[in-house]
GROMACS .gro file of C-alpha atoms in nm:
model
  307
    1UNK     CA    1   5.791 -14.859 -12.183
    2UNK     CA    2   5.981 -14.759 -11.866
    3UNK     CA    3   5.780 -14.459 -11.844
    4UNK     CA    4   5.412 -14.639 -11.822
    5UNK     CA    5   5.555 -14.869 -11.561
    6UNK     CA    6   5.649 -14.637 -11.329
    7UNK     CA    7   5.322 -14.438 -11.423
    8UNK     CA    8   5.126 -14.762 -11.315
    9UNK     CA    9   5.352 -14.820 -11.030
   10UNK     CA   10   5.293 -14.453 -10.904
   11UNK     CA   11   4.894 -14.491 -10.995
   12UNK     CA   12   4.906 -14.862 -10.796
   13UNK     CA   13   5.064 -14.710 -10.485
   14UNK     CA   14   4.790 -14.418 -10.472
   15UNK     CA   15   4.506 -14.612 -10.470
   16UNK     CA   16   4.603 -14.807 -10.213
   17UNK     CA   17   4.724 -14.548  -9.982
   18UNK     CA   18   4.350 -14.395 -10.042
   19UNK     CA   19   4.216 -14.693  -9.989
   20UNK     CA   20   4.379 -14.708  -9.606
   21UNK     CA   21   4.289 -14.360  -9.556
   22UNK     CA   22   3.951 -14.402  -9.610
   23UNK     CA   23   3.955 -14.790  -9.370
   24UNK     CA   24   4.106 -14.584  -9.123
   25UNK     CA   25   3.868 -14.306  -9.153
   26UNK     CA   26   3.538 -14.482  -9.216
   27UNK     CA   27   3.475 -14.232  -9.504
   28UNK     CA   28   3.592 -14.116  -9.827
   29UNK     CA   29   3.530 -13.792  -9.801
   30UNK     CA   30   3.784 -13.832  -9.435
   31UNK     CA   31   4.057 -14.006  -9.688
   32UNK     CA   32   3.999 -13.670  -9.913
   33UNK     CA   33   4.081 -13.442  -9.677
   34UNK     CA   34   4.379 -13.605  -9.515
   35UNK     CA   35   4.542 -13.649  -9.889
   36UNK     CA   36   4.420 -13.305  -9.966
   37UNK     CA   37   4.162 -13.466 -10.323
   38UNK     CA   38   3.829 -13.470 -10.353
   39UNK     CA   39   3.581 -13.721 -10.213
   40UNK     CA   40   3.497 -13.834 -10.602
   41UNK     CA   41   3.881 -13.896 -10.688
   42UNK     CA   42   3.931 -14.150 -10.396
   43UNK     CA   43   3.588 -14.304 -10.470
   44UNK     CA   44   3.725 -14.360 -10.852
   45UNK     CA   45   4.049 -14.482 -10.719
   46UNK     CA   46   3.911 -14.729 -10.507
   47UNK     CA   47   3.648 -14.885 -10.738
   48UNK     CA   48   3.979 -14.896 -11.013
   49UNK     CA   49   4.175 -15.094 -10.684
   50UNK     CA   50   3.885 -15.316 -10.654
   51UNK     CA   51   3.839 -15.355 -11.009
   52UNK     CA   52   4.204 -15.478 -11.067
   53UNK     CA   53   4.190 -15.746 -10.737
   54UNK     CA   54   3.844 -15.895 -10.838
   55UNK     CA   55   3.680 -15.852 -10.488
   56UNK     CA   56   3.520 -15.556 -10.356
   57UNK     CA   57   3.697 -15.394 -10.063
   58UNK     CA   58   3.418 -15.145  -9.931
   59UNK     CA   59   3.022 -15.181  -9.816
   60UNK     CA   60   2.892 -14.823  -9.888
   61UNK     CA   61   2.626 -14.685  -9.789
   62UNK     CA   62   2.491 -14.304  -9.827
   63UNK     CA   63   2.680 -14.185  -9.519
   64UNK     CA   64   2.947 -14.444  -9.436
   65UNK     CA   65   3.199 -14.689  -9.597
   66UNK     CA   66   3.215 -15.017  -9.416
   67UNK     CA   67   3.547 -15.245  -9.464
   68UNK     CA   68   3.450 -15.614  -9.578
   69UNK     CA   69   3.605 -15.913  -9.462
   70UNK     CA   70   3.860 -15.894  -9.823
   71UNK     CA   71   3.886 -15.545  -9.750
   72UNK     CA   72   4.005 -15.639  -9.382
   73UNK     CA   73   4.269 -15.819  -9.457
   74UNK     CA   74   4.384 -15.649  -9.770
   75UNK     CA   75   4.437 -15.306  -9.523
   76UNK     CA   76   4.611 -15.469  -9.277
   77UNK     CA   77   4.813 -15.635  -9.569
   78UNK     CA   78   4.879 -15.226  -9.690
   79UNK     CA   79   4.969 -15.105  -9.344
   80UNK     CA   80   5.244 -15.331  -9.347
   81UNK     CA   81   5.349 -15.322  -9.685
   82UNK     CA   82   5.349 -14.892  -9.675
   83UNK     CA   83   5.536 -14.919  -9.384
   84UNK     CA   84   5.809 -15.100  -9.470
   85UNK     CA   85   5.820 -14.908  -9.782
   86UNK     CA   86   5.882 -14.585  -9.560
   87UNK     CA   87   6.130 -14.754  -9.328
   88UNK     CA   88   6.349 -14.850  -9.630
   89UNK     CA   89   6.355 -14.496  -9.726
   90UNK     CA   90   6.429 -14.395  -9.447
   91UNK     CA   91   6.719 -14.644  -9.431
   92UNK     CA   92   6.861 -14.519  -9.792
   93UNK     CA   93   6.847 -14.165  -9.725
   94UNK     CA   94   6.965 -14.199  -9.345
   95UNK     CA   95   6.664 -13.997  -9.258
   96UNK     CA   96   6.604 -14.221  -8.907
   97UNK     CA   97   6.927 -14.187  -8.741
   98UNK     CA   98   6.704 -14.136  -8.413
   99UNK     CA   99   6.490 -14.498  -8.355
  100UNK     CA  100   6.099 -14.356  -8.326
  101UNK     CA  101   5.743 -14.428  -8.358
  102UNK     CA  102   5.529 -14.673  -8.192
  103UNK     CA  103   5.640 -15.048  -8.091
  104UNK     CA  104   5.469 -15.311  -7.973
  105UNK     CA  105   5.559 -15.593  -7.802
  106UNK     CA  106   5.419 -15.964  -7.708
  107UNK     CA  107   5.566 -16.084  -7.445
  108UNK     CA  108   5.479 -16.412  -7.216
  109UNK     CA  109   5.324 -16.333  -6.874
  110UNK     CA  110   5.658 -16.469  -6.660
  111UNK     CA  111   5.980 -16.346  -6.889
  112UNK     CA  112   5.749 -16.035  -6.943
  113UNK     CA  113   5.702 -15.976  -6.563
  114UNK     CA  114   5.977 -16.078  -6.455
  115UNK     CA  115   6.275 -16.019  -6.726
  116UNK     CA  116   6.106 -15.757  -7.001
  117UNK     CA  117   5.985 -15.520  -6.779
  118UNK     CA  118   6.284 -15.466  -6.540
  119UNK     CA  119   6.498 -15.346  -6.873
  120UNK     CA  120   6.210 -15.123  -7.000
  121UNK     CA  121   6.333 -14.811  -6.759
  122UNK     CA  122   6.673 -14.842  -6.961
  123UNK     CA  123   6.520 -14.927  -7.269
  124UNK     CA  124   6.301 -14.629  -7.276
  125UNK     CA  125   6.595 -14.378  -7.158
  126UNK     CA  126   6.801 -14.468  -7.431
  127UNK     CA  127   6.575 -14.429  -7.729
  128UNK     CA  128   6.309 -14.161  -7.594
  129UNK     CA  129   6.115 -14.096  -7.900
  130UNK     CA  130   6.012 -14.475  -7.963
  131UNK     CA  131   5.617 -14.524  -7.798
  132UNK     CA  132   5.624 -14.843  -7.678
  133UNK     CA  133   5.315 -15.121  -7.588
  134UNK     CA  134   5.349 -15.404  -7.411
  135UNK     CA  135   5.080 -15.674  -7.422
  136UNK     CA  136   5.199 -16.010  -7.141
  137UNK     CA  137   4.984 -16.296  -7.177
  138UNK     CA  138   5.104 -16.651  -7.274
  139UNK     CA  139   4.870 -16.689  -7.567
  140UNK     CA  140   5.039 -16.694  -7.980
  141UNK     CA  141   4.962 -16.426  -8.123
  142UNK     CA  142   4.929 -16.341  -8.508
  143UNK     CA  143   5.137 -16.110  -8.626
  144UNK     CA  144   4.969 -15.997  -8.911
  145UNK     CA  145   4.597 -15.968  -8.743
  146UNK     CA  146   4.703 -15.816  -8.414
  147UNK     CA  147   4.968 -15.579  -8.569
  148UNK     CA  148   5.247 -15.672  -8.344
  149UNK     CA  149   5.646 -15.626  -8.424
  150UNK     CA  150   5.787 -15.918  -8.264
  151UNK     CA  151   5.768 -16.154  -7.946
  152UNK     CA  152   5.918 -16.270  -7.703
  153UNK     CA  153   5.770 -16.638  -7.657
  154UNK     CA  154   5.918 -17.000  -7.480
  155UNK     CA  155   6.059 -17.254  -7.676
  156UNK     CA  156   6.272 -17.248  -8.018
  157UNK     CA  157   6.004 -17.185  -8.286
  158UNK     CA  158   6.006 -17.395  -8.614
  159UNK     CA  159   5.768 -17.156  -8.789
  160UNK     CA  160   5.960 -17.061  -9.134
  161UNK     CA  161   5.794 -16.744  -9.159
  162UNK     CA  162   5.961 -16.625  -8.861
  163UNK     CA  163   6.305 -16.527  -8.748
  164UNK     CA  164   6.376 -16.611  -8.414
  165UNK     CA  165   6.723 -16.545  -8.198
  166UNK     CA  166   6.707 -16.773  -7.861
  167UNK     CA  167   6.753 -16.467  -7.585
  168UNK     CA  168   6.891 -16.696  -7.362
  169UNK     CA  169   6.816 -17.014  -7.096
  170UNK     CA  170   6.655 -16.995  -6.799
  171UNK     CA  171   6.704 -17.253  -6.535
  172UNK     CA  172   6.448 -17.368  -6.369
  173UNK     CA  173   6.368 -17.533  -5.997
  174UNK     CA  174   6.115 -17.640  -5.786
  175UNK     CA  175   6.039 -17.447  -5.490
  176UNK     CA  176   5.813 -17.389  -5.155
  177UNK     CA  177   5.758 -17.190  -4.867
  178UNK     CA  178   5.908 -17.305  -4.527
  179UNK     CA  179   5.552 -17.304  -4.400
  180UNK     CA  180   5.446 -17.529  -4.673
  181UNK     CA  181   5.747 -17.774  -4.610
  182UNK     CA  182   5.752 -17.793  -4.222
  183UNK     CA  183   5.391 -17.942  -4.273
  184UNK     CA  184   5.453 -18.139  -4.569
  185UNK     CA  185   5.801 -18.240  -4.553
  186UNK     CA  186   6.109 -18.192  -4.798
  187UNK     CA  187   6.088 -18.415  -5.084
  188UNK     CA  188   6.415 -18.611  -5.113
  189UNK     CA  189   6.367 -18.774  -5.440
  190UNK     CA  190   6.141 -18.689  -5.773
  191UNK     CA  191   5.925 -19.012  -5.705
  192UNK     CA  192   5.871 -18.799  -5.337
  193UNK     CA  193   5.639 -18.542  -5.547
  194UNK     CA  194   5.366 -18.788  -5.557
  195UNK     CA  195   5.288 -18.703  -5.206
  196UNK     CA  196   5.283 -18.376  -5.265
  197UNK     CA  197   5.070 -18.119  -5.356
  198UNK     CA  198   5.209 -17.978  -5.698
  199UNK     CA  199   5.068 -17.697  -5.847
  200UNK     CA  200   5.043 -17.748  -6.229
  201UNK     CA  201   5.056 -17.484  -6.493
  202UNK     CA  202   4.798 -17.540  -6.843
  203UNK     CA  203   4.943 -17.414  -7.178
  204UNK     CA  204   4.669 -17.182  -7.316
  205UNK     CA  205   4.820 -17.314  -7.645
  206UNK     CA  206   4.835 -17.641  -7.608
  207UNK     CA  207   4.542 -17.715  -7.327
  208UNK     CA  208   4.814 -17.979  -7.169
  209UNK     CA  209   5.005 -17.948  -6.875
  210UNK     CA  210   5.382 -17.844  -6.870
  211UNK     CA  211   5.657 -18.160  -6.786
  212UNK     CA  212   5.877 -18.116  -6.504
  213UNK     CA  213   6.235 -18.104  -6.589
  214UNK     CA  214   6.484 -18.316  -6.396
  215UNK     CA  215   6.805 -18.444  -6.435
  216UNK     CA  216   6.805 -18.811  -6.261
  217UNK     CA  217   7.091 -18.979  -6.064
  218UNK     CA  218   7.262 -19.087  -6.347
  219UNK     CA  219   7.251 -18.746  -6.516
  220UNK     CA  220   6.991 -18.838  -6.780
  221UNK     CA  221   6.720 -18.567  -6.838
  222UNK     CA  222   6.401 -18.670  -6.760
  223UNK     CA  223   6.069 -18.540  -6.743
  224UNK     CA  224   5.814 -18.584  -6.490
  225UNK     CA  225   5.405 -18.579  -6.544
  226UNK     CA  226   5.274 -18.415  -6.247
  227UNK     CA  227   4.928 -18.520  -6.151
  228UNK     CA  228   4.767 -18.308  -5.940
  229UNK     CA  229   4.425 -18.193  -5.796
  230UNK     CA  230   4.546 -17.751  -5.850
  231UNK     CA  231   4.577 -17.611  -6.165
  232UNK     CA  232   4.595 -17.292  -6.345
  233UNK     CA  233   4.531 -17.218  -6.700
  234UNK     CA  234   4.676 -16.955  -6.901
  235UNK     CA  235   4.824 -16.719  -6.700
  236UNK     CA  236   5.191 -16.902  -6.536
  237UNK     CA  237   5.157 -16.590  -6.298
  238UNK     CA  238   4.931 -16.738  -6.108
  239UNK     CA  239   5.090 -17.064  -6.038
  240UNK     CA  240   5.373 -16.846  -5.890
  241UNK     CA  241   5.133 -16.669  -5.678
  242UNK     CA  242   5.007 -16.968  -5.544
  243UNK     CA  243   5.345 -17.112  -5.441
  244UNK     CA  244   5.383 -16.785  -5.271
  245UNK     CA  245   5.122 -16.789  -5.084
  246UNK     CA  246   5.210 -17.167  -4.927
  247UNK     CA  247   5.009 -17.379  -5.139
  248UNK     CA  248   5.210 -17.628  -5.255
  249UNK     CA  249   5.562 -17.705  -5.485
  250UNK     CA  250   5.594 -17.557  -5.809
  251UNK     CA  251   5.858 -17.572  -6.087
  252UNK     CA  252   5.909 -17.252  -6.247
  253UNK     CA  253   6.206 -16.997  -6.346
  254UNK     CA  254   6.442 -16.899  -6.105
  255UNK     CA  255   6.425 -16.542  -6.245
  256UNK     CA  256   6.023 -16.572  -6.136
  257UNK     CA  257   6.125 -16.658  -5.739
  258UNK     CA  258   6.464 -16.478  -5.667
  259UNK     CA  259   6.350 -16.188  -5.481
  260UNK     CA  260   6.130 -16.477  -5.257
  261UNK     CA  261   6.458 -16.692  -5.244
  262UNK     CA  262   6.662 -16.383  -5.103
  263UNK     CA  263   6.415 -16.299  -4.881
  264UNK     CA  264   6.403 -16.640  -4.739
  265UNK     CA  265   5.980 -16.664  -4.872
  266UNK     CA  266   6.057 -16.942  -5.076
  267UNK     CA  267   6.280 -17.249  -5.045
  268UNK     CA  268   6.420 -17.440  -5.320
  269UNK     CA  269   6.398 -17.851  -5.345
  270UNK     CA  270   6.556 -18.128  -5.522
  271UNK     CA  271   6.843 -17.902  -5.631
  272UNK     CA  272   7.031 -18.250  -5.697
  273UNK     CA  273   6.780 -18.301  -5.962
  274UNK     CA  274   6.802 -17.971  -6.113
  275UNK     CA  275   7.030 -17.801  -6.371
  276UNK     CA  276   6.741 -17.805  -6.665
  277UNK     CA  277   6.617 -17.547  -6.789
  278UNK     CA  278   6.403 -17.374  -7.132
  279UNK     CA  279   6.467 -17.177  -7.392
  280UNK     CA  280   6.343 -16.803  -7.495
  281UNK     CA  281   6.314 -16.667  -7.795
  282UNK     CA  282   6.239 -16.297  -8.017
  283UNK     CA  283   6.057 -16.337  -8.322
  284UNK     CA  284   5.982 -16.123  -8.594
  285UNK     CA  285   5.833 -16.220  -8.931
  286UNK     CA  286   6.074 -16.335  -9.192
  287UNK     CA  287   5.927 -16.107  -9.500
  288UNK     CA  288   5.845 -15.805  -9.256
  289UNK     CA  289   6.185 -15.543  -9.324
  290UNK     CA  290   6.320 -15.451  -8.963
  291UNK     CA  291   6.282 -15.090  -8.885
  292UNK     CA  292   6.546 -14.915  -8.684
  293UNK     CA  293   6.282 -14.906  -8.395
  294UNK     CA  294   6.261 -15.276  -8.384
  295UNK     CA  295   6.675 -15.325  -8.455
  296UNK     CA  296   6.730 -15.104  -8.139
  297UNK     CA  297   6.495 -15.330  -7.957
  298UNK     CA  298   6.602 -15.665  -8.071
  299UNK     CA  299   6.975 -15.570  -8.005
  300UNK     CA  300   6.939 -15.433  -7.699
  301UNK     CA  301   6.753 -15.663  -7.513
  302UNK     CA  302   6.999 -15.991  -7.669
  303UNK     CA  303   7.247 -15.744  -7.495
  304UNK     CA  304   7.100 -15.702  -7.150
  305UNK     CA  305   7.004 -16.078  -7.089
  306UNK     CA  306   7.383 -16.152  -7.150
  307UNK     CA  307   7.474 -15.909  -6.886
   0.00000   0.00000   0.00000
């Protein structure tokens, strides 16, 4: 009995590493050659995979083979599941001592600019072989369908298929250029922002605008709606950008605005209000098993933002 289940375990296995040779391929005969079979044994392999799941997997055709929309998701499924399969060998055999192979990364456009990439140069020098891809843009992300290995994303995320370690807070102020202010005076109080012209970020996730964070006279946090005639969507970049180039207040990281601070570009207001700030966060999904590449990521970047 112990025999035929590892036979069909071993048979189970094979067919569906065939079957992501020949997605990745477009062809059978292509899946053949990498596995070193013939075209007709992956063809009877596949049709037995299909067979077992109920749904068919391929569209052939006299020259091609043509994933469907089951046979998508069901590689992508594989790709993850072969993976970790290798990884954990690797892991009991302490074949990887050396973190390698390809990582990629989702990072928001202002901690990616502004915090991720300035590590990268030590990241990279300390684990060489590991490729690494970097994709900044505010926007969620699926892990599954875009085939990423973790995140890096605002906020403390509630999602239970998902482990997520808060990287750290990042204080936050409102600032403007001394051009700006010598025309439109220093605001004194929060209420003083309605005269102002305050640039407001959209969440390409949410479609609203971000609050303001302040902390009022009586220490209470509060947060301000900002109404305003200048807005960008998606990108928080650009809202910096415009604040550098004098046109208008905006709140945003102090890790975004340092170098402008130090260089005198950019002043900072209603510091009496300030002291708030939001959270960051790495995610990774829960049922995905953490290769060594991804370890040495995740534990050295909780490591640099502490330093």
């Amino acid at each position: 009995m112990v025999m035929n289940m590892a036979a069909g375990n071993a048979l189970q296995l094979g067919s569906i590493e065939q079957f992501c040779r020949a997605a990745e391929t477009g062809s059978f005969t292509g899946a053949a050659e990498m596995l070193g079979l013939t075209p007709a044994a992956v063809s009877r392999s596949i049709s037995r995979l299909e067979q077992r799941l109920g749904v068919r997997l391929f569209l052939r055709t006299t020259r091609a083979v043509k994933l469907t929309a089951e046979g998508e998701l069901y590689w992508k499924e594989c790709q993850l599941a072969l993976e970790q399969i290798v990884e954990a060998e690797r892991a009991i055999t302490g074949a990887q001592t050396v973190p390698s192979g390809p990582l990629r990364i989702s990072v928001s456009a202002a901690y990616g600019t502004f915090r991720l990439l300035p590590l990268m140069p030590r990241f990279t020098e300390l684990y060489p072989q590991i490729d690494i891809e970097i994709s900044i843009s505010d926007k969620i992300i699926d892990f599954v369908e875009e085939g990423f290995d973790l995140a890096i994303r605002l906020g403390i995320q509630q999602d239970s298929r998902l482990v997520a370690f808060k990287l750290e807070d990042a204080m936050l102020g409102v600032f403007g250029t001394p051009t700006y202010l010598a025309k439109k005076g220093v605001p004194r109080s929060i209420d003083d922002l309605n005269e102002h012209d305050c640039i407001q970020y959209i969440s390409p996730n949410t479609g609203r605008p971000l609050q303001w964070l302040f902390t009022d006279d009586q220490g209470t946090a509060i947060e301000k709606p900002i109404a305003s005639r200048m807005r960008v969507l998606n990108d928080a970049l650009g809202a910096v950008a415009w604040v550098n180039a004098g046109g208008g207040l905006y709140q945003t990281y102090r890790f975004a605005v340092g170098d402008a601070l130090r260089r005198g570009d950019l002043v900072e207001v209603l510091e009496k209000y300030g002291g708030r700030s939001r959270p960051f966060s790495i995610l990774y999904p829960q049922n995905r098993h953490l290769s060594a590449r991804v370890r040495a990521f995740v534990d050295f970047l909780r490591s640099a933002v502490k330093t």
